[in-house]
XYZ file of C-alpha atoms in Angstrom:
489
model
C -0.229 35.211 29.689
C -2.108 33.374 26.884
C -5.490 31.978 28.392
C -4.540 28.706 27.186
C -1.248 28.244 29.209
C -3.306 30.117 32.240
C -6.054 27.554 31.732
C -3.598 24.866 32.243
C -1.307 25.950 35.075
C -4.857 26.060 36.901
C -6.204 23.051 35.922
C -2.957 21.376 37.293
C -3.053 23.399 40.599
C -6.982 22.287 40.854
C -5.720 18.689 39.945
C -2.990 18.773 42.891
C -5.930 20.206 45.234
C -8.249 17.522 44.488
C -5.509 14.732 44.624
C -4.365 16.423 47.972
C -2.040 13.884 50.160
C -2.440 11.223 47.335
C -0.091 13.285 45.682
C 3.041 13.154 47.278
C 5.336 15.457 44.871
C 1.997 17.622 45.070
C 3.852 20.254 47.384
C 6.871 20.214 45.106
C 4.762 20.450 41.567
C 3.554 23.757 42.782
C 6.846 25.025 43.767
C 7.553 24.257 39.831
C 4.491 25.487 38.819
C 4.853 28.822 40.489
C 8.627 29.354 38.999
C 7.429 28.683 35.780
C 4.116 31.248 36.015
C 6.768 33.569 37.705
C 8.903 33.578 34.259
C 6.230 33.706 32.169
C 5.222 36.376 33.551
C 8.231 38.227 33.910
C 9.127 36.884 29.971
C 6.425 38.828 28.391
C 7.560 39.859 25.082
C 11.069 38.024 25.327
C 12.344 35.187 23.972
C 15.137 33.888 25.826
C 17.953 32.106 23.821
C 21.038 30.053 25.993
C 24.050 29.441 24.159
C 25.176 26.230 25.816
C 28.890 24.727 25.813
C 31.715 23.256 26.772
C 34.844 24.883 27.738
C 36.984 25.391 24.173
C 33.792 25.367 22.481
C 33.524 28.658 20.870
C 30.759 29.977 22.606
C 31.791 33.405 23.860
C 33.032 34.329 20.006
C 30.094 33.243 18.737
C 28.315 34.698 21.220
C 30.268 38.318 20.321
C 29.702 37.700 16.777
C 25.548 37.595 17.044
C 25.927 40.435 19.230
C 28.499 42.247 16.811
C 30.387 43.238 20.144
C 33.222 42.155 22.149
C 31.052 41.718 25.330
C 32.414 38.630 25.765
C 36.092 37.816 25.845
C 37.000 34.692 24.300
C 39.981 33.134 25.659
C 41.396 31.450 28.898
C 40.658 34.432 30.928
C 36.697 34.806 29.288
C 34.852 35.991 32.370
C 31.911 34.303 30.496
C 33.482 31.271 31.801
C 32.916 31.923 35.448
C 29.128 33.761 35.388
C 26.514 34.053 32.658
C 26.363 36.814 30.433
C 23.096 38.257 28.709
C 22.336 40.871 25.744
C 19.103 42.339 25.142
C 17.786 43.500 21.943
C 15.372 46.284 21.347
C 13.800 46.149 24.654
C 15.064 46.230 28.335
C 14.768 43.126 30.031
C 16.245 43.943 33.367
C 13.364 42.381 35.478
C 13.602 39.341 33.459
C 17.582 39.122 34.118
C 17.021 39.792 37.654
C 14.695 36.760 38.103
C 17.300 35.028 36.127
C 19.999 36.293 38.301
C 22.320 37.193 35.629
C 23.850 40.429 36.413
C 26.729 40.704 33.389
C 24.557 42.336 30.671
C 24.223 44.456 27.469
C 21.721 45.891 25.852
C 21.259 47.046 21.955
C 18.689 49.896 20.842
C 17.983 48.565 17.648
C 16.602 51.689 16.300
C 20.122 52.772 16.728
C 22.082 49.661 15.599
C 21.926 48.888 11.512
C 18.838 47.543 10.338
C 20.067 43.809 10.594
C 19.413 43.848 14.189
C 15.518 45.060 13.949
C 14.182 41.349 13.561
C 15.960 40.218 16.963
C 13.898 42.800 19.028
C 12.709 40.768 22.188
C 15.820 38.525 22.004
C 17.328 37.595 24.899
C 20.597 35.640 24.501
C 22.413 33.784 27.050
C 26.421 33.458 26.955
C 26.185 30.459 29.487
C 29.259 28.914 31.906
C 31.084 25.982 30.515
C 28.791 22.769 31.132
C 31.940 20.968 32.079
C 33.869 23.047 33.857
C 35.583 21.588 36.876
C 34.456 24.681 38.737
C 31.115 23.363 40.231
C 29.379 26.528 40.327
C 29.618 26.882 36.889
C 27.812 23.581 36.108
C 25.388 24.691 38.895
C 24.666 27.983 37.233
C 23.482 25.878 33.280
C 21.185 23.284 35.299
C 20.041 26.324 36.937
C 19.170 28.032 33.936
C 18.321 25.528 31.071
C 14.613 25.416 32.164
C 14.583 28.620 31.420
C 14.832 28.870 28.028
C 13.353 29.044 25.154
C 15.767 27.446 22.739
C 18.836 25.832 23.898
C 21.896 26.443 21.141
C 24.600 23.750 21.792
C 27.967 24.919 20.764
C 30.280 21.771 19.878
C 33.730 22.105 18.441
C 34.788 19.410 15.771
C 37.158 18.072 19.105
C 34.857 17.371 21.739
C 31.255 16.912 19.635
C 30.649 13.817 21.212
C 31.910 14.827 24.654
C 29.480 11.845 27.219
C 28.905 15.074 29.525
C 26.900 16.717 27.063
C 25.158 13.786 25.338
C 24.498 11.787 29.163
C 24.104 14.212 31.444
C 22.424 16.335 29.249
C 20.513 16.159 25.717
C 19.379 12.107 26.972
C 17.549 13.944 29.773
C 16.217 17.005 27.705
C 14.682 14.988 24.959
C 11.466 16.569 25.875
C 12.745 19.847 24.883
C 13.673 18.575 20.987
C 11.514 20.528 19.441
C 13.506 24.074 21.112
C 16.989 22.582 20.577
C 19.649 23.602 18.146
C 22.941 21.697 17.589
C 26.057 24.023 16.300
C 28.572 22.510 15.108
C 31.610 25.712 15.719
C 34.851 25.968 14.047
C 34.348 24.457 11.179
C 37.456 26.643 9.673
C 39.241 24.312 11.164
C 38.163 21.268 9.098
C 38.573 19.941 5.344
C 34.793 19.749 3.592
C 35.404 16.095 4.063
C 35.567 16.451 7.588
C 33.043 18.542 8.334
C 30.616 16.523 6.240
C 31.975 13.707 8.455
C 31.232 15.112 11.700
C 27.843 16.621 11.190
C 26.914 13.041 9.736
C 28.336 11.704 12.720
C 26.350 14.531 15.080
C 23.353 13.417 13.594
C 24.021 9.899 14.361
C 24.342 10.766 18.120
C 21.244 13.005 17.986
C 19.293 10.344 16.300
C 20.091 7.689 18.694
C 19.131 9.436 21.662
C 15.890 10.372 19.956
C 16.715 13.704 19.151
C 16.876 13.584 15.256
C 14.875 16.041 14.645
C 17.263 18.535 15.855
C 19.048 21.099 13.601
C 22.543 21.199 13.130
C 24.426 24.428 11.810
C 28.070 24.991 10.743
C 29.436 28.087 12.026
C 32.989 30.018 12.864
C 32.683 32.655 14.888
C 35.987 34.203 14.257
C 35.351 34.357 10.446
C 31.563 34.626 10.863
C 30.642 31.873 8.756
C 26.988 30.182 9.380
C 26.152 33.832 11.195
C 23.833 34.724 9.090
C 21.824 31.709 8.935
C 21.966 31.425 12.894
C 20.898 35.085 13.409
C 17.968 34.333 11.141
C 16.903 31.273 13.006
C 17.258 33.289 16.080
C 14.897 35.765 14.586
C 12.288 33.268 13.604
C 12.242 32.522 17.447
C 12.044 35.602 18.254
C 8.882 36.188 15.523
C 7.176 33.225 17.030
C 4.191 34.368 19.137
C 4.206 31.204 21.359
C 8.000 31.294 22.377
C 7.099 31.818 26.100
C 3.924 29.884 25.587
C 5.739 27.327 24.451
C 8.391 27.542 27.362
C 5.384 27.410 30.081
C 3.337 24.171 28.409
C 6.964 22.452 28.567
C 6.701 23.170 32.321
C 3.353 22.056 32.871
C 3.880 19.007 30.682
C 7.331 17.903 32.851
C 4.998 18.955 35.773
C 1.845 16.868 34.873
C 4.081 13.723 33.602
C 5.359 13.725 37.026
C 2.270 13.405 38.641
C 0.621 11.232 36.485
C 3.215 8.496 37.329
C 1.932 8.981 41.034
C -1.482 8.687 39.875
C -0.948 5.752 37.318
C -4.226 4.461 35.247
C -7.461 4.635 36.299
C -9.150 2.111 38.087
C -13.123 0.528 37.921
C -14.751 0.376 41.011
C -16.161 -2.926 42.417
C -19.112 -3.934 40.056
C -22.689 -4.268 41.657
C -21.623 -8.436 41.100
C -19.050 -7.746 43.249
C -21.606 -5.909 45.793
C -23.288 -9.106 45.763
C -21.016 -11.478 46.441
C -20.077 -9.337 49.286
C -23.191 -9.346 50.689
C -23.583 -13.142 49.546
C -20.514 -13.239 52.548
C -22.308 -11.059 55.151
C -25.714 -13.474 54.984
C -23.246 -16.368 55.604
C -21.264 -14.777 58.104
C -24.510 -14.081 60.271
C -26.082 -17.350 59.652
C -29.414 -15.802 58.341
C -29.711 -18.603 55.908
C -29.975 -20.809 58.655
C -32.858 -18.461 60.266
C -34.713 -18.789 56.868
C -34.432 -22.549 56.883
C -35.552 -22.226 60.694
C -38.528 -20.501 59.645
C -39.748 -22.843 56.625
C -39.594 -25.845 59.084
C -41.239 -24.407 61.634
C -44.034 -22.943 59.590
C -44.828 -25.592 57.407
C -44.372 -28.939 59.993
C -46.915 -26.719 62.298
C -43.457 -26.995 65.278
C -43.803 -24.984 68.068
C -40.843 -23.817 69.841
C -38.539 -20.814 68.486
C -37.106 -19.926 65.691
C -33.456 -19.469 65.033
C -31.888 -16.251 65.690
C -29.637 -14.903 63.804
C -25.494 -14.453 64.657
C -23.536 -11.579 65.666
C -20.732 -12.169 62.796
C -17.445 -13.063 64.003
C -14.762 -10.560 63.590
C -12.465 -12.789 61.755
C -15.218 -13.379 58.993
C -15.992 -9.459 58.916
C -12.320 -8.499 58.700
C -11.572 -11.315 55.992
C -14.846 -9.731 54.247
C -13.576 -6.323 53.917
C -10.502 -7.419 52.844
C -11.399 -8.746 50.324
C -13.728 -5.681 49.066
C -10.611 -3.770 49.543
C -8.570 -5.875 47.493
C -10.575 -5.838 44.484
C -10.911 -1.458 45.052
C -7.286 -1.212 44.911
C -5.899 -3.262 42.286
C -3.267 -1.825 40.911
C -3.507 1.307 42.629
C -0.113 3.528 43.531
C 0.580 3.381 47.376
C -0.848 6.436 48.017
C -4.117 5.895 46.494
C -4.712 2.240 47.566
C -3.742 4.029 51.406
C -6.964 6.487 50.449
C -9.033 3.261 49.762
C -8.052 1.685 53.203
C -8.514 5.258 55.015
C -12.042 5.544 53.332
C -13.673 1.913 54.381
C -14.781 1.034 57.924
C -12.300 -0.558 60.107
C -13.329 -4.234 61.337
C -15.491 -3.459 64.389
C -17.343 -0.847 62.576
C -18.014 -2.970 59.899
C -19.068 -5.720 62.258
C -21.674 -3.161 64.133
C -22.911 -1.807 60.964
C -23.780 -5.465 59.657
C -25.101 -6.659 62.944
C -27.206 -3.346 62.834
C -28.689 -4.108 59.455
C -29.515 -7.751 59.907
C -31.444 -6.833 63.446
C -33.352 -3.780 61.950
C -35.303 -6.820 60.219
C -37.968 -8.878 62.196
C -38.045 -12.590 62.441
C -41.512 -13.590 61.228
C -43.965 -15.607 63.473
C -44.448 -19.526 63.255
C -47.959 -19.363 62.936
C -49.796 -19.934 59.863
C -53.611 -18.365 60.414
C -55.375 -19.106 56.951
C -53.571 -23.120 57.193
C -54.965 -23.155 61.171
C -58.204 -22.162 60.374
C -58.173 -24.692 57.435
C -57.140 -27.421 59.959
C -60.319 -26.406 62.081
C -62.433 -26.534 59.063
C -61.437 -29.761 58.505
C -61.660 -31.697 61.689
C -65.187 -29.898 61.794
C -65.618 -31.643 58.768
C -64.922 -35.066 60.176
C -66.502 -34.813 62.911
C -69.530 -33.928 60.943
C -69.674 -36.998 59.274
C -68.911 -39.002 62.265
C -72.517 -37.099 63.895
C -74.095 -37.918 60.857
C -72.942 -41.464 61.084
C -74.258 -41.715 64.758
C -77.290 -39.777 64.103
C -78.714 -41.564 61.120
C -78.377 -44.942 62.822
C -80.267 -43.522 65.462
C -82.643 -42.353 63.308
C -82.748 -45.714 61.017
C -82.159 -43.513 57.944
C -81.717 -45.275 54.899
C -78.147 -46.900 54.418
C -77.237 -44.593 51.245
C -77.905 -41.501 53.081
C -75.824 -42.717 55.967
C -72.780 -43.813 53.796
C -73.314 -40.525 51.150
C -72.991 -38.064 53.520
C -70.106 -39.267 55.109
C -68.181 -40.286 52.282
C -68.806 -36.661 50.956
C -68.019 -34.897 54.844
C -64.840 -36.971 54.898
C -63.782 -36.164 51.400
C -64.733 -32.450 52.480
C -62.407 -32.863 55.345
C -59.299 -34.191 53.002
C -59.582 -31.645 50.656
C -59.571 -28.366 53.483
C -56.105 -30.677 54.911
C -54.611 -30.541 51.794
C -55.400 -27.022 51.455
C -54.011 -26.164 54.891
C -50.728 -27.997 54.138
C -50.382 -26.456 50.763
C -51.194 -23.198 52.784
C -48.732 -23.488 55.698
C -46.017 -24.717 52.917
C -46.224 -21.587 50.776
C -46.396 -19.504 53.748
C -43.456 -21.256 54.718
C -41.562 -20.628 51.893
C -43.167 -17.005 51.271
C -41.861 -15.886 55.447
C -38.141 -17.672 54.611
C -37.499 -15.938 51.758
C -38.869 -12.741 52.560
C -36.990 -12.622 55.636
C -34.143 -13.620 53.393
C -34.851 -10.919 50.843
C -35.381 -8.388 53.040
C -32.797 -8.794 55.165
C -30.484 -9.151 51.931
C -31.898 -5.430 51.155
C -30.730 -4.404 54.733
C -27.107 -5.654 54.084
C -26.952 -3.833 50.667
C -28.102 -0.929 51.571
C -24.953 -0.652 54.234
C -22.563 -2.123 52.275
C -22.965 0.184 49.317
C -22.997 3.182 52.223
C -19.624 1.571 53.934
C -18.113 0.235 51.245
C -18.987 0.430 47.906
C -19.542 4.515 48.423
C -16.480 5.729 50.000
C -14.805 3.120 47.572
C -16.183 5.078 44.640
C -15.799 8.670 46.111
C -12.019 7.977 46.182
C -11.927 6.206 42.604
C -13.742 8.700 41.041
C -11.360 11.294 42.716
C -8.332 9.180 41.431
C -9.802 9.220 37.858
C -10.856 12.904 38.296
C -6.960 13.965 38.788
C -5.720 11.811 36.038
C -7.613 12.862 33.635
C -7.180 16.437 34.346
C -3.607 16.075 34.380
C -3.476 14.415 30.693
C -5.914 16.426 28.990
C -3.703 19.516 30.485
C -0.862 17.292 28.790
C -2.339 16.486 25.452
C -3.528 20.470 25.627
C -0.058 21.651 26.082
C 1.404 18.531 23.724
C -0.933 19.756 20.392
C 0.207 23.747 21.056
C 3.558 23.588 20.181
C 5.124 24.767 17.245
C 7.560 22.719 15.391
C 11.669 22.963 16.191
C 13.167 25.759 14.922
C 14.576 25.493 11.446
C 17.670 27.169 9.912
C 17.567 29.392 6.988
C-alpha cells in the first residue's frame, strides 16, 4: 500500500475517533473505509478494468475481442448477461476475484500468448451484467462492483447512446470518478461517417452537460475489430500507471471524507473574551452585587451604621436565560450533532446557578468602617476643642486679645482642614472598598465562567475544527495525487 493512501485511510479513521458520536455516518465510513483498504490490499499489482453496458450494447464481443477469445458469448443466450465475467493477464488474480465474487474467469500467460499481450500484464478486465437488465440481480451485481474499479469503459451502441438509465442513474452520480471513465461508442460499422461523427458530437454533448467532458470517447466494432487497437493501448497505459490502485483507494477516501465533512460543516469561532464579559456583565446583575457595591460606598463614606447589602442567590430563570444565551452564540451554525456536543458540554441550570452563587460568596463584603477618616474626625474635634480651652483659658488668664483670637482662629482652621481630610478619606475609601469588591468579585465570576462555559465550549470547538480539517487536508491530499483521465492512443 503506498504510504500516502495508508497515511490517509488513518488520518480519516483518527478523524472519525476524535469526532466520535458527532459523527453519525462515523460507524458506516469505516465499514467503507475497511472495503476499500480490503481491495487495495488484495489489488496489489492489478488494475481492474469494468466494461460497463447495456443489454445490445456490444460488450461481450468487445469484451472477446481484447481478450482475443470467445470467453464470452455474444448473443441472446451470453451467459455474460446473467453473472460477471473476468480475464486476467500475466498474473493470477484469484484472491482478487474472490473478494470480487466473480467466479466466471480466464486467465492468459502472456509469456505464452504473442507479444501484443505483454503490456496488459496486471490487467484485470471485467465483462459486467447488463446495467438495464430487467433481471434485478443483474443491476445489483454493476452497483455492486463499479466502486471497484479502476476505470469504468462504457459500451454504447449508436441506438441506445443516450439511454436516461445510463446517463441518470449512473454517469450524473459518478462524476467524481471522470478522471477513470472511458466512453465507447460500439458498432460503429453500422453507421455512415456522417453519422458517426454525429453521434460522438452528440455523446460529447451529453458528457459535457453532466460535467463529464473531459471524458474520452472511442469508436470501436468488435466484430470487425476496429478501434481495438487504440482501446487495448489505453488499457495498457492503465495498466503502466503506478497509481491505478492508489488512485482507486484516494477516490474512496475522498467519497468517504466528503461525506463526513457535510456532517461536520465549517468551522466555528468560539465565544470571544467580549463575549466572556458580557456574560459575566449578566451574572453581576443577576446577583445584585452592583447593588452591594453601591451599599458599601454609602455606607462608608456618609459614616452609616447599620449593614451592608448582601448579595442575591441568582434566580434560576436569569441563570438559565444566561446560559442560553452563551450557548447560542457557541453553536451558531453548528450541524445537530455538534451544537448537541455544545449543550452536553455546559452546566445544566442549577449547576450553573451553584457555581455562580459559589463564586460571588468566596468574596468578602468589606467593613463600613473607615479607620484613617475616624481617627481624622478625632483629630479634629480635638482640634476644636483646643481652641475652645484656649478661648476659656486666656480670658481667665487676661491674655492679650490677639493671642486669644490667633490661636483659635488657627485651632479652628486646624480642625477644618483634618474634616476635610477625613471626608476626602472616608470617600476614597468608599469608592476604593466598592469597586474592589466589585472587581474582585468580577474576577471570581470569570474565573468560573471560563471553567463552565467558555472551556468545555472550546474543548468541543476545537474538536469540531480538529475533525474538519483532518478530513479536508486528507481530501485535498488525495484530490492533488491523481493522475489525469486516461487518454486514447
Amino acid at each position: 500500500m503506498g504510504s500516502d493512501v495508508a497515511e490517509s485511510f488513518a488520518r480519516v479513521r483518527e478523524a472519525i475517533a476524535q469526532a466520535g458520536a458527532e459523527l453519525p455516518a462515523g460507524p458506516q465510513a469505516l465499514r467503507e473505509l475497511e472495503e476499500a483498504e480490503s481491495r487495495h490490499r488484495r489489488t496489489g499489482s492489478h488494475t481492474v478494468v469494468a466494461l460497463v453496458g447495456g443489454t445490445g450494447s456490444g460488450k461481450s464481443t468487445l469484451f472477446n475481442a481484447l481478450t482475443r477469445s470467445r470467453f464470452a458469448d455474444p448473443g441472446p443466450a451470453r451467459p455474460s448477461t446473467r453473472r460477471a465475467s473476468a480475464c486476467a493477464w500475466g498474473v493470477r488474480a484469484d484472491e482478487l476475484l474472490d473478494f470480487l465474487g466473480v467466479e466466471r474467469r480466464m486467465f492468459l500467460d502472456t509469456l505464452l500468448e504473442r507479444e501484443g499481450q505483454r503490456p496488459l500484464d496486471g490487467l484485470v478486465l471485467l465483462d459486467l451484467p447488463d446495467h438495464d437488465s430487467v433481471e434485478e440481480h443483474h443491476s445489483e451485481q454493476v452497483d455492486r462492483l463499479l466502486p471497484d474499479a479502476d476505470v469504468l469503459i462504457w459500451v454504447v451502441d449508436p441506438q441506445k447512446y443516450a439511454d436516461h438509465i445510463l446517463h441518470e442513474l449512473y454517469l450524473a452520480d459518478l462524476r467524481t470518478r471522470a478522471d477513470a471513465m472511458v466512453m465507447v461508442l460500439n458498432q460503429v460499422d453500422t453507421l455512415d461517417p456522417d453519422g458517426r461523427a454525429a453521434i460522438v458530437a452528440d455523446i460529447r454533448r451529453l458528457l459535457a452537460e453532466e460535467g463529464l467532458g473531459d471524458v474520452p470517447v472511442l469508436e470501436t466494432c468488435g466484430l470487425s475489430g476496429a478501434g481495438v487497437p487504440a482501446l487495448r493501448e489505453l488499457l495498457a497505459d492503465a495498466v503502466a500507471a503506478e497509481s491505478t490502485a492508489d488512485r482507486t483507494a484516494a477516490s474512496a477516501i475522498d467519497r468517504v471524507a466528503r461525506g463526513l465533512l457535510r456532517q461536520v460543516g465549517p468551522p466555528a469561532e468560539p465565544p470571544s473574551d467580549a463575549d466572556l464579559g458580557r456574560t459575566v456583565d449578566d451574572l453581576l446583575r443577576a446577583t445584585g452585587v452592583g447593588a452591594v457595591a453601591a451599599s458599601i460606598g454609602t455606607t462608608v463614606s456618609r459614616r452609616r451604621g447599620g449593614a451592608l447589602a448582601e448579595p442575591q442567590r441568582p434566580s434560576r430563570a436569569a441563570v438559565a436565560a444566561i446560559g442560553s444565551q452563551w450557548a447560542g452564540r457557541a453553536k451558531g451554525e453548528l450541524p445537530a450533532s455538534w451544537a448537541h456536543a455544545v449543550d452536553d458540554a455546559l452546566p445544566g441550570v442549577e449547576e450553573l446557578r451553584e457555581r455562580t452563587a459559589a463564586a460571588v460568596g468566596s468574596v468578602p463584603v468589606p467593613p463600613a468602617s473607615a479607620t484613617r477618616a475616624a481617627a481624622l474626625d478625632w483629630a479634629a474635634a480635638g482640634a476644636g476643642v483646643l481652641a475652645l480651652g484656649i478661648a476659656v483659658l486666656g480670658i481667665a488668664l487676661d491674655w492679650p486679645a490677639g493671642w486669644i483670637v490667633g490661636g483659635g482662629l488657627a485651632l479652628i482652621a486646624l480642625a477644618a482642614t483634618l474634616a476635610a481630610t477625613a471626608r476626602a478619606s472616608r470617600a476614597h475609601t468608599a469608592q476604593e472598598r466598592a469597586e474592589g469588591y466589585e472587581n474582585e468579585v468580577r474576577a471570581a465570576l470569570t474565573e468560573t465562567a471560563r471553567a463552565v462555559l467558555a472551556e468545555p465550549t472550546r474543548r468541543v470547538l476545537e474538536r469540531h475544527r480538529s475533525v474538519g480539517t483532518a478530513l479536508a487536508g486528507v481530501l485535498r491530499a488525495s484530490t492533488g495525487g491523481r493522475s489525469g483521465p486516461p487518454s486514447p492512443g
